[in-house]
């Protein structure tokens, strides 16, 4: 997903207000071991890309930031700030991806086999206790989501984070004994 950016000269409040008034979004990009760069992102472009991202997968989406000179850099979105009343995007924080440097990412957990679940057919309801898990991995290994199959769960059965198929190339940053999914009684 490509985003057009340009460099911001100052970090004054008046400049950020002007950027927002023109329909763009002020942003910063963090680079490991270097100074933070301030950016200006095309607002219409970002909103179009945001509509194309599946729900819950924004944290694992890799953006290609193209500056005014045509130089490209890959980054993930670390934080997004919204206007509380209008829900317009006010500020973006990116983290640049370096091929040989590990990055911490919040990966969504998706349940499969809900329609065939024995416990739900018996009147239970799916309670997803944990919706994301933080992992540390190289940028090339960032998964879009983890799948957890609940097809064989009965009433009061659980699946833990240890039941996720986490590859050897990444390290989970959470306690794997925590319950991720439970089939509860209504």
CSV table of N, CA and C in Angstrom, one decimal, residues 39-179:
chain,number,residue,atom,x,y,z
A,39,UNK,N,6.6,14.1,8.9
A,39,UNK,CA,6.1,13.9,7.6
A,39,UNK,C,4.7,14.6,7.5
A,40,UNK,N,4.3,14.7,6.2
A,40,UNK,CA,3.0,15.1,5.9
A,40,UNK,C,2.4,14.0,4.9
A,41,UNK,N,1.3,13.4,5.3
A,41,UNK,CA,0.7,12.3,4.5
A,41,UNK,C,-0.5,12.9,3.8
A,42,UNK,N,-0.7,12.5,2.5
A,42,UNK,CA,-1.9,12.9,1.8
A,42,UNK,C,-3.2,12.3,2.5
A,43,UNK,N,-4.1,13.1,3.0
A,43,UNK,CA,-5.2,12.6,3.7
A,43,UNK,C,-6.2,11.8,2.9
A,44,UNK,N,-6.5,12.2,1.7
A,44,UNK,CA,-7.4,11.4,0.9
A,44,UNK,C,-6.8,10.1,0.5
A,45,UNK,N,-5.5,10.0,0.3
A,45,UNK,CA,-4.9,8.7,-0.1
A,45,UNK,C,-4.9,7.8,1.1
A,46,UNK,N,-4.6,8.3,2.3
A,46,UNK,CA,-4.6,7.4,3.5
A,46,UNK,C,-6.0,6.9,3.8
A,47,UNK,N,-7.0,7.8,3.7
A,47,UNK,CA,-8.4,7.3,4.0
A,47,UNK,C,-8.9,6.3,3.0
A,48,UNK,N,-8.4,6.4,1.7
A,48,UNK,CA,-8.8,5.4,0.7
A,48,UNK,C,-8.1,4.0,1.1
A,49,UNK,N,-6.8,4.1,1.5
A,49,UNK,CA,-6.2,2.8,1.9
A,49,UNK,C,-6.8,2.3,3.1
A,50,UNK,N,-7.2,3.1,4.1
A,50,UNK,CA,-7.8,2.7,5.3
A,50,UNK,C,-9.0,1.9,5.1
A,51,UNK,N,-9.8,2.3,4.1
A,51,UNK,CA,-11.1,1.6,3.8
A,51,UNK,C,-10.8,0.2,3.2
A,52,UNK,N,-9.6,0.0,2.6
A,52,UNK,CA,-9.3,-1.3,2.0
A,52,UNK,C,-8.7,-2.3,2.9
A,53,UNK,N,-8.3,-1.8,4.2
A,53,UNK,CA,-7.7,-2.7,5.1
A,53,UNK,C,-8.8,-3.5,5.9
A,54,UNK,N,-8.6,-4.8,6.0
A,54,UNK,CA,-9.6,-5.6,6.7
A,54,UNK,C,-9.7,-5.2,8.2
A,55,UNK,N,-10.8,-5.3,8.8
A,55,UNK,CA,-10.9,-5.0,10.2
A,55,UNK,C,-9.9,-5.8,11.1
A,56,UNK,N,-9.2,-5.0,12.0
A,56,UNK,CA,-8.3,-5.7,12.9
A,56,UNK,C,-6.9,-5.9,12.3
A,57,UNK,N,-6.7,-5.6,11.0
A,57,UNK,CA,-5.4,-5.9,10.4
A,57,UNK,C,-4.5,-4.7,10.1
A,58,UNK,N,-4.9,-3.6,10.7
A,58,UNK,CA,-4.2,-2.4,10.4
A,58,UNK,C,-2.8,-2.4,11.0
A,59,UNK,N,-2.6,-3.1,12.1
A,59,UNK,CA,-1.3,-3.2,12.8
A,59,UNK,C,-0.3,-4.0,12.0
A,60,UNK,N,-0.8,-4.9,11.2
A,60,UNK,CA,0.1,-5.8,10.4
A,60,UNK,C,0.3,-5.4,8.9
A,61,UNK,N,-0.4,-4.3,8.6
A,61,UNK,CA,-0.3,-3.8,7.2
A,61,UNK,C,1.0,-3.0,7.0
A,62,UNK,N,1.7,-3.4,5.9
A,62,UNK,CA,3.0,-2.7,5.6
A,62,UNK,C,2.7,-1.6,4.6
A,63,UNK,N,3.1,-0.4,4.9
A,63,UNK,CA,2.9,0.7,4.0
A,63,UNK,C,4.2,1.1,3.3
A,64,UNK,N,4.2,1.5,2.0
A,64,UNK,CA,5.3,2.0,1.3
A,64,UNK,C,5.2,3.5,1.3
A,65,UNK,N,6.1,4.2,2.0
A,65,UNK,CA,6.0,5.6,2.0
A,65,UNK,C,6.9,6.2,0.9
A,66,UNK,N,6.4,7.0,0.0
A,66,UNK,CA,7.1,7.6,-1.1
A,66,UNK,C,7.2,9.0,-0.8
A,67,UNK,N,8.5,9.5,-0.7
A,67,UNK,CA,8.6,11.0,-0.5
A,67,UNK,C,8.6,11.8,-1.8
A,68,UNK,N,8.8,13.1,-1.7
A,68,UNK,CA,8.7,14.0,-2.8
A,68,UNK,C,9.9,13.7,-3.8
A,69,UNK,N,11.0,13.1,-3.4
A,69,UNK,CA,12.1,12.8,-4.3
A,69,UNK,C,11.9,11.4,-5.0
A,70,UNK,N,10.9,10.7,-4.6
A,70,UNK,CA,10.7,9.4,-5.2
A,70,UNK,C,11.3,8.2,-4.4
A,71,UNK,N,11.9,8.6,-3.3
A,71,UNK,CA,12.6,7.5,-2.4
A,71,UNK,C,11.5,6.8,-1.7
A,72,UNK,N,11.6,5.5,-1.7
A,72,UNK,CA,10.6,4.6,-1.0
A,72,UNK,C,11.1,4.0,0.3
A,73,UNK,N,10.3,3.9,1.3
A,73,UNK,CA,10.7,3.2,2.5
A,73,UNK,C,9.5,2.5,3.1
A,74,UNK,N,9.7,1.3,3.6
A,74,UNK,CA,8.6,0.5,4.1
A,74,UNK,C,8.4,0.7,5.6
A,75,UNK,N,7.2,0.8,6.0
A,75,UNK,CA,6.9,1.1,7.4
A,75,UNK,C,5.6,0.5,7.8
A,76,UNK,N,5.4,0.3,9.2
A,76,UNK,CA,4.2,-0.2,9.7
A,76,UNK,C,3.6,0.9,10.6
A,77,UNK,N,2.3,1.0,10.7
A,77,UNK,CA,1.6,2.0,11.5
A,77,UNK,C,1.7,1.6,13.0
A,78,UNK,N,2.3,2.4,13.8
A,78,UNK,CA,2.4,2.1,15.3
A,78,UNK,C,1.2,2.7,16.1
A,79,UNK,N,0.8,3.9,15.7
A,79,UNK,CA,-0.2,4.6,16.4
A,79,UNK,C,-1.0,5.5,15.5
A,80,UNK,N,-2.3,5.6,15.7
A,80,UNK,CA,-3.2,6.5,14.9
A,80,UNK,C,-4.0,7.3,15.9
A,81,UNK,N,-4.0,8.6,15.8
A,81,UNK,CA,-4.8,9.4,16.7
A,81,UNK,C,-6.0,10.0,15.9
A,82,UNK,N,-7.2,10.0,16.5
A,82,UNK,CA,-8.4,10.5,15.9
A,82,UNK,C,-8.9,11.7,16.7
A,83,UNK,N,-9.7,12.5,15.9
A,83,UNK,CA,-10.4,13.6,16.5
A,83,UNK,C,-11.6,12.9,17.3
A,84,UNK,N,-11.8,13.2,18.6
A,84,UNK,CA,-12.9,12.5,19.3
A,84,UNK,C,-14.3,12.7,18.8
A,85,UNK,N,-14.6,13.8,18.3
A,85,UNK,CA,-16.0,14.1,17.9
A,85,UNK,C,-16.3,13.7,16.5
A,86,UNK,N,-15.4,14.0,15.6
A,86,UNK,CA,-15.6,13.7,14.1
A,86,UNK,C,-14.9,12.4,13.6
A,87,UNK,N,-14.1,11.8,14.5
A,87,UNK,CA,-13.4,10.6,14.1
A,87,UNK,C,-12.5,10.8,12.9
A,88,UNK,N,-12.0,12.0,12.6
A,88,UNK,CA,-11.1,12.2,11.5
A,88,UNK,C,-9.7,11.9,12.1
A,89,UNK,N,-8.8,11.4,11.2
A,89,UNK,CA,-7.4,11.1,11.6
A,89,UNK,C,-6.7,12.4,11.8
A,90,UNK,N,-6.0,12.5,13.0
A,90,UNK,CA,-5.3,13.7,13.4
A,90,UNK,C,-3.8,13.5,13.3
A,91,UNK,N,-3.3,12.3,13.6
A,91,UNK,CA,-1.8,12.1,13.6
A,91,UNK,C,-1.5,10.7,13.4
A,92,UNK,N,-0.4,10.4,12.7
A,92,UNK,CA,0.1,9.0,12.4
A,92,UNK,C,1.5,8.8,12.9
A,93,UNK,N,1.8,7.7,13.5
A,93,UNK,CA,3.1,7.3,13.9
A,93,UNK,C,3.5,6.1,13.2
A,94,UNK,N,4.6,6.1,12.4
A,94,UNK,CA,5.1,5.0,11.6
A,94,UNK,C,6.4,4.5,12.2
A,95,UNK,N,6.7,3.2,12.0
A,95,UNK,CA,8.0,2.7,12.3
A,95,UNK,C,8.6,2.1,11.1
A,96,UNK,N,9.8,2.6,10.7
A,96,UNK,CA,10.4,2.1,9.5
A,96,UNK,C,10.9,0.7,9.7
A,97,UNK,N,10.7,-0.1,8.6
A,97,UNK,CA,11.1,-1.5,8.7
A,97,UNK,C,12.5,-1.7,8.0
A,98,UNK,N,13.4,-2.3,8.8
A,98,UNK,CA,14.7,-2.6,8.3
A,98,UNK,C,14.8,-4.1,8.2
A,99,UNK,N,15.3,-4.6,7.0
A,99,UNK,CA,15.2,-6.0,6.7
A,99,UNK,C,15.9,-6.9,7.8
A,100,UNK,N,17.0,-6.5,8.4
A,100,UNK,CA,17.6,-7.4,9.3
A,100,UNK,C,17.4,-7.0,10.8
A,101,UNK,N,16.4,-6.1,11.0
A,101,UNK,CA,16.1,-5.7,12.4
A,101,UNK,C,14.7,-6.2,12.8
A,102,UNK,N,14.6,-6.9,13.9
A,102,UNK,CA,13.3,-7.4,14.4
A,102,UNK,C,12.4,-6.3,14.8
A,103,UNK,N,11.1,-6.5,14.7
A,103,UNK,CA,10.1,-5.5,15.0
A,103,UNK,C,9.0,-6.2,15.8
A,104,UNK,N,8.4,-5.4,16.8
A,104,UNK,CA,7.3,-5.9,17.6
A,104,UNK,C,6.0,-5.5,16.9
A,105,UNK,N,5.1,-6.5,16.7
A,105,UNK,CA,3.9,-6.3,16.0
A,105,UNK,C,2.7,-6.9,16.7
A,106,UNK,N,1.6,-6.3,16.7
A,106,UNK,CA,0.4,-6.8,17.3
A,106,UNK,C,-0.4,-7.5,16.2
A,107,UNK,N,-0.5,-8.8,16.3
A,107,UNK,CA,-1.1,-9.6,15.2
A,107,UNK,C,-2.5,-10.1,15.7
A,108,UNK,N,-3.5,-9.9,14.9
A,108,UNK,CA,-4.9,-10.3,15.3
A,108,UNK,C,-5.1,-11.9,15.3
A,109,UNK,N,-6.0,-12.3,16.1
A,109,UNK,CA,-6.3,-13.7,16.2
A,109,UNK,C,-7.7,-13.9,15.7
A,110,UNK,N,-7.8,-14.8,14.7
A,110,UNK,CA,-9.1,-15.0,14.1
A,110,UNK,C,-9.6,-16.4,14.3
A,111,UNK,N,-10.9,-16.6,14.6
A,111,UNK,CA,-11.5,-17.9,14.9
A,111,UNK,C,-12.0,-18.5,13.6
A,112,UNK,N,-11.7,-19.8,13.3
A,112,UNK,CA,-12.3,-20.5,12.2
A,112,UNK,C,-13.1,-21.6,12.7
A,113,UNK,N,-14.0,-22.1,11.8
A,113,UNK,CA,-14.9,-23.2,12.2
A,113,UNK,C,-16.0,-22.8,13.1
A,114,UNK,N,-16.5,-21.6,13.2
A,114,UNK,CA,-17.5,-21.1,14.1
A,114,UNK,C,-18.8,-21.8,13.7
A,115,UNK,N,-19.1,-21.9,12.5
A,115,UNK,CA,-20.4,-22.5,12.0
A,115,UNK,C,-20.5,-24.0,12.4
A,116,UNK,N,-19.4,-24.7,12.4
A,116,UNK,CA,-19.4,-26.1,12.7
A,116,UNK,C,-19.1,-26.4,14.2
A,117,UNK,N,-19.0,-25.4,15.0
A,117,UNK,CA,-18.6,-25.6,16.4
A,117,UNK,C,-19.7,-26.4,17.2
A,118,UNK,N,-19.3,-27.4,17.9
A,118,UNK,CA,-20.2,-28.3,18.6
A,118,UNK,C,-20.9,-27.5,19.8
A,119,UNK,N,-20.0,-26.8,20.5
A,119,UNK,CA,-20.5,-26.0,21.7
A,119,UNK,C,-21.5,-24.9,21.3
A,120,UNK,N,-21.3,-24.3,20.2
A,120,UNK,CA,-22.3,-23.2,19.7
A,120,UNK,C,-23.6,-23.9,19.3
A,121,UNK,N,-23.5,-25.1,18.7
A,121,UNK,CA,-24.7,-25.8,18.3
A,121,UNK,C,-25.6,-26.2,19.5
A,122,UNK,N,-24.9,-26.4,20.6
A,122,UNK,CA,-25.6,-26.8,21.8
A,122,UNK,C,-26.1,-25.6,22.6
A,123,UNK,N,-26.0,-24.4,22.1
A,123,UNK,CA,-26.5,-23.2,22.7
A,123,UNK,C,-25.5,-22.3,23.4
A,124,UNK,N,-24.2,-22.7,23.2
A,124,UNK,CA,-23.1,-21.8,23.8
A,124,UNK,C,-22.9,-20.6,22.9
A,125,UNK,N,-22.0,-19.8,23.4
A,125,UNK,CA,-21.7,-18.6,22.7
A,125,UNK,C,-20.1,-18.4,22.7
A,126,UNK,N,-19.6,-18.0,21.6
A,126,UNK,CA,-18.1,-17.8,21.5
A,126,UNK,C,-17.7,-16.5,22.2
A,127,UNK,N,-16.8,-16.6,23.1
A,127,UNK,CA,-16.2,-15.5,23.8
A,127,UNK,C,-14.7,-15.5,23.5
A,128,UNK,N,-14.3,-14.5,22.7
A,128,UNK,CA,-12.9,-14.3,22.3
A,128,UNK,C,-12.3,-13.4,23.4
A,129,UNK,N,-11.5,-14.0,24.3
A,129,UNK,CA,-10.9,-13.3,25.4
A,129,UNK,C,-9.8,-12.4,24.9
A,130,UNK,N,-8.9,-12.9,24.1
A,130,UNK,CA,-7.8,-12.2,23.5
A,130,UNK,C,-7.9,-12.1,22.0
A,131,UNK,N,-7.9,-10.9,21.5
A,131,UNK,CA,-8.1,-10.6,20.1
A,131,UNK,C,-6.8,-10.4,19.3
A,132,UNK,N,-5.7,-10.0,20.1
A,132,UNK,CA,-4.4,-9.8,19.4
A,132,UNK,C,-3.3,-10.4,20.3
A,133,UNK,N,-2.2,-10.7,19.7
A,133,UNK,CA,-1.0,-11.2,20.4
A,133,UNK,C,0.2,-10.4,19.8
A,134,UNK,N,1.0,-10.0,20.7
A,134,UNK,CA,2.2,-9.3,20.3
A,134,UNK,C,3.3,-10.3,20.0
A,135,UNK,N,4.0,-10.1,18.9
A,135,UNK,CA,5.1,-11.0,18.5
A,135,UNK,C,6.3,-10.2,18.1
A,136,UNK,N,7.4,-10.8,18.1
A,136,UNK,CA,8.7,-10.1,17.7
A,136,UNK,C,9.2,-10.9,16.5
A,137,UNK,N,9.4,-10.3,15.4
A,137,UNK,CA,9.9,-11.0,14.2
A,137,UNK,C,10.6,-10.1,13.2
A,138,UNK,N,11.2,-10.7,12.2
A,138,UNK,CA,11.7,-9.9,11.1
A,138,UNK,C,10.6,-9.4,10.2
A,139,UNK,N,10.8,-8.2,9.5
A,139,UNK,CA,9.7,-7.7,8.7
A,139,UNK,C,9.2,-8.7,7.6
A,140,UNK,N,10.0,-9.5,7.1
A,140,UNK,CA,9.6,-10.5,6.1
A,140,UNK,C,8.7,-11.5,6.6
A,141,UNK,N,8.7,-11.7,7.9
A,141,UNK,CA,7.9,-12.8,8.6
A,141,UNK,C,6.6,-12.3,9.2
A,142,UNK,N,6.3,-11.0,9.1
A,142,UNK,CA,5.1,-10.5,9.7
A,142,UNK,C,3.8,-11.2,9.1
A,143,UNK,N,3.1,-11.9,10.0
A,143,UNK,CA,1.8,-12.5,9.5
A,143,UNK,C,0.7,-11.5,9.4
A,144,UNK,N,-0.3,-11.8,8.6
A,144,UNK,CA,-1.5,-10.9,8.5
A,144,UNK,C,-2.4,-11.2,9.7
A,145,UNK,N,-2.5,-12.5,10.1
A,145,UNK,CA,-3.3,-12.9,11.3
A,145,UNK,C,-3.0,-14.3,11.6
A,146,UNK,N,-3.3,-14.7,12.9
A,146,UNK,CA,-3.2,-16.1,13.3
A,146,UNK,C,-4.6,-16.7,13.3
A,147,UNK,N,-4.7,-18.0,12.9
A,147,UNK,CA,-6.0,-18.7,12.9
A,147,UNK,C,-6.0,-19.6,14.0
A,148,UNK,N,-7.2,-19.7,14.7
A,148,UNK,CA,-7.4,-20.7,15.7
A,148,UNK,C,-8.7,-21.4,15.4
A,149,UNK,N,-8.6,-22.8,15.3
A,149,UNK,CA,-9.8,-23.6,14.9
A,149,UNK,C,-10.6,-24.0,16.1
A,150,UNK,N,-11.9,-23.6,16.2
A,150,UNK,CA,-12.7,-23.9,17.3
A,150,UNK,C,-13.8,-24.9,17.0
A,151,UNK,N,-13.7,-25.6,15.9
A,151,UNK,CA,-14.7,-26.5,15.4
A,151,UNK,C,-15.0,-27.6,16.4
A,152,UNK,N,-14.0,-28.1,17.1
A,152,UNK,CA,-14.2,-29.3,18.0
A,152,UNK,C,-14.4,-28.9,19.5
A,153,UNK,N,-14.6,-27.6,19.7
A,153,UNK,CA,-14.8,-27.2,21.1
A,153,UNK,C,-16.3,-27.5,21.6
A,154,UNK,N,-16.4,-28.0,22.8
A,154,UNK,CA,-17.7,-28.2,23.4
A,154,UNK,C,-18.0,-27.1,24.4
A,155,UNK,N,-19.2,-27.1,25.0
A,155,UNK,CA,-19.5,-26.1,26.0
A,155,UNK,C,-18.4,-26.1,27.1
A,156,UNK,N,-18.0,-24.9,27.5
A,156,UNK,CA,-17.0,-24.6,28.6
A,156,UNK,C,-15.6,-25.1,28.2
A,157,UNK,N,-15.3,-25.5,26.9
A,157,UNK,CA,-14.0,-25.8,26.4
A,157,UNK,C,-13.3,-24.5,26.1
A,158,UNK,N,-11.9,-24.5,26.2
A,158,UNK,CA,-11.1,-23.3,25.9
A,158,UNK,C,-10.0,-23.7,24.9
A,159,UNK,N,-9.5,-22.7,24.3
A,159,UNK,CA,-8.2,-22.7,23.5
A,159,UNK,C,-7.3,-21.7,24.1
A,160,UNK,N,-6.1,-22.1,24.3
A,160,UNK,CA,-5.1,-21.1,24.8
A,160,UNK,C,-4.2,-20.6,23.7
A,161,UNK,N,-3.4,-19.6,24.1
A,161,UNK,CA,-2.5,-19.0,23.1
A,161,UNK,C,-1.5,-20.0,22.6
A,162,UNK,N,-1.2,-21.0,23.5
A,162,UNK,CA,-0.2,-22.1,23.1
A,162,UNK,C,-0.8,-22.9,22.0
A,163,UNK,N,-2.1,-22.9,21.7
A,163,UNK,CA,-2.7,-23.6,20.6
A,163,UNK,C,-2.5,-23.0,19.3
A,164,UNK,N,-2.1,-21.7,19.3
A,164,UNK,CA,-1.8,-21.0,18.0
A,164,UNK,C,-0.5,-21.6,17.4
A,165,UNK,N,-0.5,-21.7,16.0
A,165,UNK,CA,0.6,-22.2,15.3
A,165,UNK,C,1.6,-21.0,15.0
A,166,UNK,N,2.4,-20.7,16.0
A,166,UNK,CA,3.4,-19.6,15.9
A,166,UNK,C,4.7,-20.2,15.3
A,167,UNK,N,5.2,-19.7,14.2
A,167,UNK,CA,6.4,-20.3,13.6
A,167,UNK,C,7.6,-20.0,14.4
A,168,UNK,N,8.7,-20.8,14.1
A,168,UNK,CA,9.9,-20.7,14.9
A,168,UNK,C,10.6,-19.3,14.6
A,169,UNK,N,10.2,-18.7,13.5
A,169,UNK,CA,10.9,-17.4,13.1
A,169,UNK,C,10.4,-16.2,14.0
A,170,UNK,N,9.4,-16.4,14.8
A,170,UNK,CA,8.9,-15.3,15.6
A,170,UNK,C,8.8,-15.8,17.1
A,171,UNK,N,8.8,-14.8,17.9
A,171,UNK,CA,8.7,-15.0,19.4
A,171,UNK,C,7.5,-14.3,19.9
A,172,UNK,N,6.7,-15.0,20.6
A,172,UNK,CA,5.5,-14.4,21.3
A,172,UNK,C,5.9,-13.6,22.5
A,173,UNK,N,5.3,-12.4,22.6
A,173,UNK,CA,5.6,-11.6,23.8
A,173,UNK,C,4.5,-11.6,24.8
A,174,UNK,N,3.8,-12.7,24.9
A,174,UNK,CA,2.7,-12.9,25.9
A,174,UNK,C,2.8,-14.2,26.5
A,175,UNK,N,2.1,-14.4,27.6
A,175,UNK,CA,2.1,-15.7,28.3
A,175,UNK,C,1.2,-16.6,27.5
A,176,UNK,N,1.8,-17.7,27.0
A,176,UNK,CA,1.1,-18.7,26.1
A,176,UNK,C,0.1,-19.5,26.9
A,177,UNK,N,0.0,-19.4,28.2
A,177,UNK,CA,-0.9,-20.2,29.0
A,177,UNK,C,-2.3,-19.5,29.1
A,178,UNK,N,-2.4,-18.2,28.6
A,178,UNK,CA,-3.6,-17.5,28.8
A,178,UNK,C,-4.7,-18.0,27.9
A,179,UNK,N,-5.9,-17.9,28.3
A,179,UNK,CA,-7.0,-18.4,27.5
A,179,UNK,C,-7.3,-17.4,26.4
